[in-house]
PDB file of C-alpha atoms in Angstrom:
ATOM      1  CA  UNK D  27       0.000   0.000   0.000  1.00 50.00           C
ATOM      2  CA  UNK D  28       1.349   3.435  -0.980  1.00 63.00           C
ATOM      3  CA  UNK D  29       1.499   5.918   1.882  1.00 66.00           C
ATOM      4  CA  UNK D  30       0.596   9.501   1.140  1.00 74.00           C
ATOM      5  CA  UNK D  31       3.289  12.145   0.987  1.00 90.00           C
ATOM      6  CA  UNK D  32       1.296  14.204   3.537  1.00 91.00           C
ATOM      7  CA  UNK D  33       1.688  11.404   6.086  1.00 91.00           C
ATOM      8  CA  UNK D  34       5.435  11.204   5.437  1.00 92.00           C
ATOM      9  CA  UNK D  35       5.942  14.971   5.721  1.00 93.00           C
ATOM     10  CA  UNK D  36       3.932  15.233   8.943  1.00 94.00           C
ATOM     11  CA  UNK D  37       5.746  12.160  10.287  1.00 94.00           C
ATOM     12  CA  UNK D  38       9.110  13.823   9.675  1.00 95.00           C
ATOM     13  CA  UNK D  39       7.854  16.952  11.450  1.00 94.00           C
ATOM     14  CA  UNK D  40       6.689  14.754  14.345  1.00 94.00           C
ATOM     15  CA  UNK D  41      10.161  13.194  14.560  1.00 95.00           C
ATOM     16  CA  UNK D  42      11.841  16.606  14.613  1.00 94.00           C
ATOM     17  CA  UNK D  43       9.432  18.240  17.082  1.00 91.00           C
ATOM     18  CA  UNK D  44       9.166  15.077  19.187  1.00 91.00           C
ATOM     19  CA  UNK D  45      12.943  14.827  19.576  1.00 92.00           C
ATOM     20  CA  UNK D  46      13.253  18.528  20.422  1.00 91.00           C
ATOM     21  CA  UNK D  47      10.354  18.294  22.888  1.00 87.00           C
ATOM     22  CA  UNK D  48      11.867  15.219  24.491  1.00 88.00           C
ATOM     23  CA  UNK D  49      15.186  16.989  25.025  1.00 89.00           C
ATOM     24  CA  UNK D  50      13.451  20.122  26.282  1.00 85.00           C
ATOM     25  CA  UNK D  51      11.195  18.296  28.717  1.00 82.00           C
ATOM     26  CA  UNK D  52      14.123  16.259  30.066  1.00 82.00           C
ATOM     27  CA  UNK D  53      16.063  19.483  30.584  1.00 80.00           C
ATOM     28  CA  UNK D  54      13.168  21.131  32.427  1.00 77.00           C
ATOM     29  CA  UNK D  55      12.385  18.121  34.626  1.00 74.00           C
ATOM     30  CA  UNK D  56      14.573  19.175  37.572  1.00 76.00           C
ATOM     31  CA  UNK D  57      13.455  22.798  37.264  1.00 74.00           C
ATOM     32  CA  UNK D  58       9.778  21.787  37.312  1.00 68.00           C
ATOM     33  CA  UNK D  59      10.356  19.412  40.235  1.00 68.00           C
ATOM     34  CA  UNK D  60      10.948  22.491  42.400  1.00 68.00           C
ATOM     35  CA  UNK D  61       7.212  23.253  42.028  1.00 62.00           C
ATOM     36  CA  UNK D  62       6.253  19.989  43.711  1.00 67.00           C
ATOM     37  CA  UNK D  63       3.613  17.590  42.445  1.00 69.00           C
ATOM     38  CA  UNK D  64       2.227  19.942  39.801  1.00 66.00           C
ATOM     39  CA  UNK D  65       5.682  20.509  38.337  1.00 66.00           C
ATOM     40  CA  UNK D  66       6.492  16.801  38.287  1.00 75.00           C
ATOM     41  CA  UNK D  67       3.096  16.015  36.750  1.00 73.00           C
ATOM     42  CA  UNK D  68       3.648  18.631  34.070  1.00 73.00           C
ATOM     43  CA  UNK D  69       7.063  17.167  33.281  1.00 77.00           C
ATOM     44  CA  UNK D  70       5.720  13.614  33.037  1.00 81.00           C
ATOM     45  CA  UNK D  71       2.875  14.827  30.781  1.00 81.00           C
ATOM     46  CA  UNK D  72       5.396  16.636  28.541  1.00 81.00           C
ATOM     47  CA  UNK D  73       7.680  13.585  28.375  1.00 86.00           C
ATOM     48  CA  UNK D  74       4.778  11.295  27.457  1.00 88.00           C
ATOM     49  CA  UNK D  75       3.510  13.661  24.753  1.00 88.00           C
ATOM     50  CA  UNK D  76       7.010  14.037  23.280  1.00 89.00           C
ATOM     51  CA  UNK D  77       7.557  10.273  23.256  1.00 92.00           C
ATOM     52  CA  UNK D  78       4.198   9.738  21.542  1.00 93.00           C
ATOM     53  CA  UNK D  79       5.029  12.367  18.911  1.00 92.00           C
ATOM     54  CA  UNK D  80       8.355  10.677  18.252  1.00 94.00           C
ATOM     55  CA  UNK D  81       6.691   7.250  18.005  1.00 94.00           C
ATOM     56  CA  UNK D  82       3.993   8.589  15.672  1.00 93.00           C
ATOM     57  CA  UNK D  83       6.668  10.094  13.447  1.00 94.00           C
ATOM     58  CA  UNK D  84       8.732   6.927  13.278  1.00 94.00           C
ATOM     59  CA  UNK D  85       5.708   4.725  12.570  1.00 93.00           C
ATOM     60  CA  UNK D  86       4.388   7.154   9.960  1.00 91.00           C
ATOM     61  CA  UNK D  87       7.643   7.119   7.991  1.00 92.00           C
ATOM     62  CA  UNK D  88       7.975   3.319   7.934  1.00 87.00           C
ATOM     63  CA  UNK D  89       6.789   1.511   4.828  1.00 67.00           C
ATOM     64  CA  UNK D  90       4.918  -1.169   6.784  1.00 73.00           C
ATOM     65  CA  UNK D  91       1.147  -1.352   6.975  1.00 79.00           C
ATOM     66  CA  UNK D  92       0.774   0.035  10.483  1.00 85.00           C
ATOM     67  CA  UNK D  93      -1.932   2.600   9.784  1.00 88.00           C
ATOM     68  CA  UNK D  94      -4.141   1.318  12.602  1.00 90.00           C
ATOM     69  CA  UNK D  95      -1.407   2.036  15.154  1.00 93.00           C
ATOM     70  CA  UNK D  96      -0.809   5.432  13.534  1.00 92.00           C
ATOM     71  CA  UNK D  97      -4.521   6.220  13.786  1.00 93.00           C
ATOM     72  CA  UNK D  98      -4.550   5.286  17.480  1.00 94.00           C
ATOM     73  CA  UNK D  99      -1.522   7.512  18.107  1.00 93.00           C
ATOM     74  CA  UNK D 100      -3.198  10.367  16.221  1.00 94.00           C
ATOM     75  CA  UNK D 101      -6.307  10.072  18.399  1.00 95.00           C
ATOM     76  CA  UNK D 102      -4.200  10.022  21.573  1.00 95.00           C
ATOM     77  CA  UNK D 103      -2.247  13.084  20.402  1.00 93.00           C
ATOM     78  CA  UNK D 104      -5.493  14.924  19.628  1.00 93.00           C
ATOM     79  CA  UNK D 105      -6.809  14.129  23.120  1.00 92.00           C
ATOM     80  CA  UNK D 106      -3.510  15.287  24.663  1.00 88.00           C
ATOM     81  CA  UNK D 107      -3.699  18.541  22.676  1.00 85.00           C
ATOM     82  CA  UNK D 108      -7.198  19.231  24.003  1.00 86.00           C
ATOM     83  CA  UNK D 109      -6.132  18.421  27.577  1.00 83.00           C
ATOM     84  CA  UNK D 110      -3.088  20.680  27.179  1.00 77.00           C
ATOM     85  CA  UNK D 111      -5.297  23.531  25.955  1.00 77.00           C
ATOM     86  CA  UNK D 112      -7.700  23.101  28.868  1.00 78.00           C
ATOM     87  CA  UNK D 113      -4.792  23.053  31.320  1.00 73.00           C
ATOM     88  CA  UNK D 114      -3.454  26.238  29.716  1.00 70.00           C
ATOM     89  CA  UNK D 115      -6.821  27.916  30.262  1.00 71.00           C
ATOM     90  CA  UNK D 116      -6.790  26.840  33.909  1.00 71.00           C
ATOM     91  CA  UNK D 117      -3.159  27.836  34.471  1.00 66.00           C
ATOM     92  CA  UNK D 118      -3.374  31.304  32.917  1.00 64.00           C
ATOM     93  CA  UNK D 119      -6.696  32.045  34.611  1.00 65.00           C
ATOM     94  CA  UNK D 120      -5.213  31.044  37.964  1.00 65.00           C
ATOM     95  CA  UNK D 121      -1.982  32.978  37.431  1.00 62.00           C
ATOM     96  CA  UNK D 122      -3.784  36.199  36.491  1.00 63.00           C
ATOM     97  CA  UNK D 123      -5.983  35.800  39.579  1.00 63.00           C
ATOM     98  CA  UNK D 124      -2.965  35.236  41.819  1.00 62.00           C
ATOM     99  CA  UNK D 125      -1.181  38.247  40.347  1.00 64.00           C
ATOM    100  CA  UNK D 126      -4.077  40.452  41.327  1.00 62.00           C
ATOM    101  CA  UNK D 127      -5.879  40.825  38.017  1.00 57.00           C
ATOM    102  CA  UNK D 128      -9.636  41.036  37.846  1.00 59.00           C
ATOM    103  CA  UNK D 129     -11.671  37.860  37.399  1.00 56.00           C
ATOM    104  CA  UNK D 130     -12.847  38.945  33.949  1.00 60.00           C
ATOM    105  CA  UNK D 131      -9.307  39.620  32.776  1.00 60.00           C
ATOM    106  CA  UNK D 132      -8.147  36.248  34.109  1.00 56.00           C
ATOM    107  CA  UNK D 133     -10.873  34.320  32.320  1.00 62.00           C
ATOM    108  CA  UNK D 134     -10.382  36.257  29.062  1.00 67.00           C
ATOM    109  CA  UNK D 135      -6.618  35.766  29.126  1.00 62.00           C
ATOM    110  CA  UNK D 136      -6.965  32.101  30.051  1.00 60.00           C
ATOM    111  CA  UNK D 137      -9.503  31.289  27.376  1.00 70.00           C
ATOM    112  CA  UNK D 138      -7.675  33.123  24.593  1.00 73.00           C
ATOM    113  CA  UNK D 139      -4.351  31.525  25.535  1.00 68.00           C
ATOM    114  CA  UNK D 140      -5.924  28.079  25.808  1.00 68.00           C
ATOM    115  CA  UNK D 141      -7.642  28.376  22.440  1.00 77.00           C
ATOM    116  CA  UNK D 142      -4.416  29.473  20.746  1.00 79.00           C
ATOM    117  CA  UNK D 143      -2.521  26.597  22.385  1.00 75.00           C
ATOM    118  CA  UNK D 144      -5.210  24.126  21.297  1.00 80.00           C
ATOM    119  CA  UNK D 145      -5.316  25.320  17.674  1.00 86.00           C
ATOM    120  CA  UNK D 146      -1.562  25.012  17.230  1.00 85.00           C
ATOM    121  CA  UNK D 147      -1.350  21.746  19.172  1.00 85.00           C
ATOM    122  CA  UNK D 148      -4.122  20.190  17.063  1.00 91.00           C
ATOM    123  CA  UNK D 149      -2.627  21.213  13.728  1.00 92.00           C
ATOM    124  CA  UNK D 150      -0.096  18.391  13.252  1.00 92.00           C
ATOM    125  CA  UNK D 151      -2.202  15.541  14.706  1.00 93.00           C
ATOM    126  CA  UNK D 152      -5.185  16.488  12.523  1.00 94.00           C
ATOM    127  CA  UNK D 153      -2.972  16.681   9.413  1.00 94.00           C
ATOM    128  CA  UNK D 154      -1.457  13.331  10.446  1.00 93.00           C
ATOM    129  CA  UNK D 155      -4.955  11.840  10.618  1.00 93.00           C
ATOM    130  CA  UNK D 156      -5.756  13.250   7.151  1.00 93.00           C
ATOM    131  CA  UNK D 157      -2.519  11.687   5.860  1.00 92.00           C
ATOM    132  CA  UNK D 158      -3.573   8.324   7.297  1.00 91.00           C
ATOM    133  CA  UNK D 159      -6.971   8.595   5.575  1.00 91.00           C
ATOM    134  CA  UNK D 160      -5.259   9.420   2.260  1.00 90.00           C
ATOM    135  CA  UNK D 161      -2.917   6.438   2.688  1.00 87.00           C
ATOM    136  CA  UNK D 162      -5.900   4.092   3.107  1.00 81.00           C
ATOM    137  CA  UNK D 163      -7.491   5.240  -0.133  1.00 71.00           C
TER     138      UNK D 163
END
C-alpha cells in the first residue's frame, strides 16, 4: 500500500518536534520538580507527549502497513492537545488571579491563551490523521 506524501511529511515533522520536545522536557524536569507535584506532573505529561510524537513520526515514515497504530496515536495526540489547551486555560486564569488581576481579565486571558494553544497543538495531529486517511485510499 502506498502511503501519502502528507503522512510522510507530517511524520518527519513529528520526529523533529518530538525529539526537540523530548530533550526540552528532560532538561526542564529538575526545574519543574521544584514546584512539587504539579511541576512533576507537568514534566511527566510533557515527556509522554514528546515520546508519543516521536513514536507517531517513526511509525508514519515506515513503509509497513501500520496505519491502525498510527490512527490510534493520532487520536491520543489529539486528546492530549485538548487536555493541554484546557490546562493552559486553567493555568493562565489562575496565574492572572494570583497576580491580582480582575476575574474577567483572568478568564479572558486564560480562554484566549488556551484556544491558541489548542489550535496550534491540534494542527499536526489532525494533518497526520488526514494523511492516514489518504494512505488508506
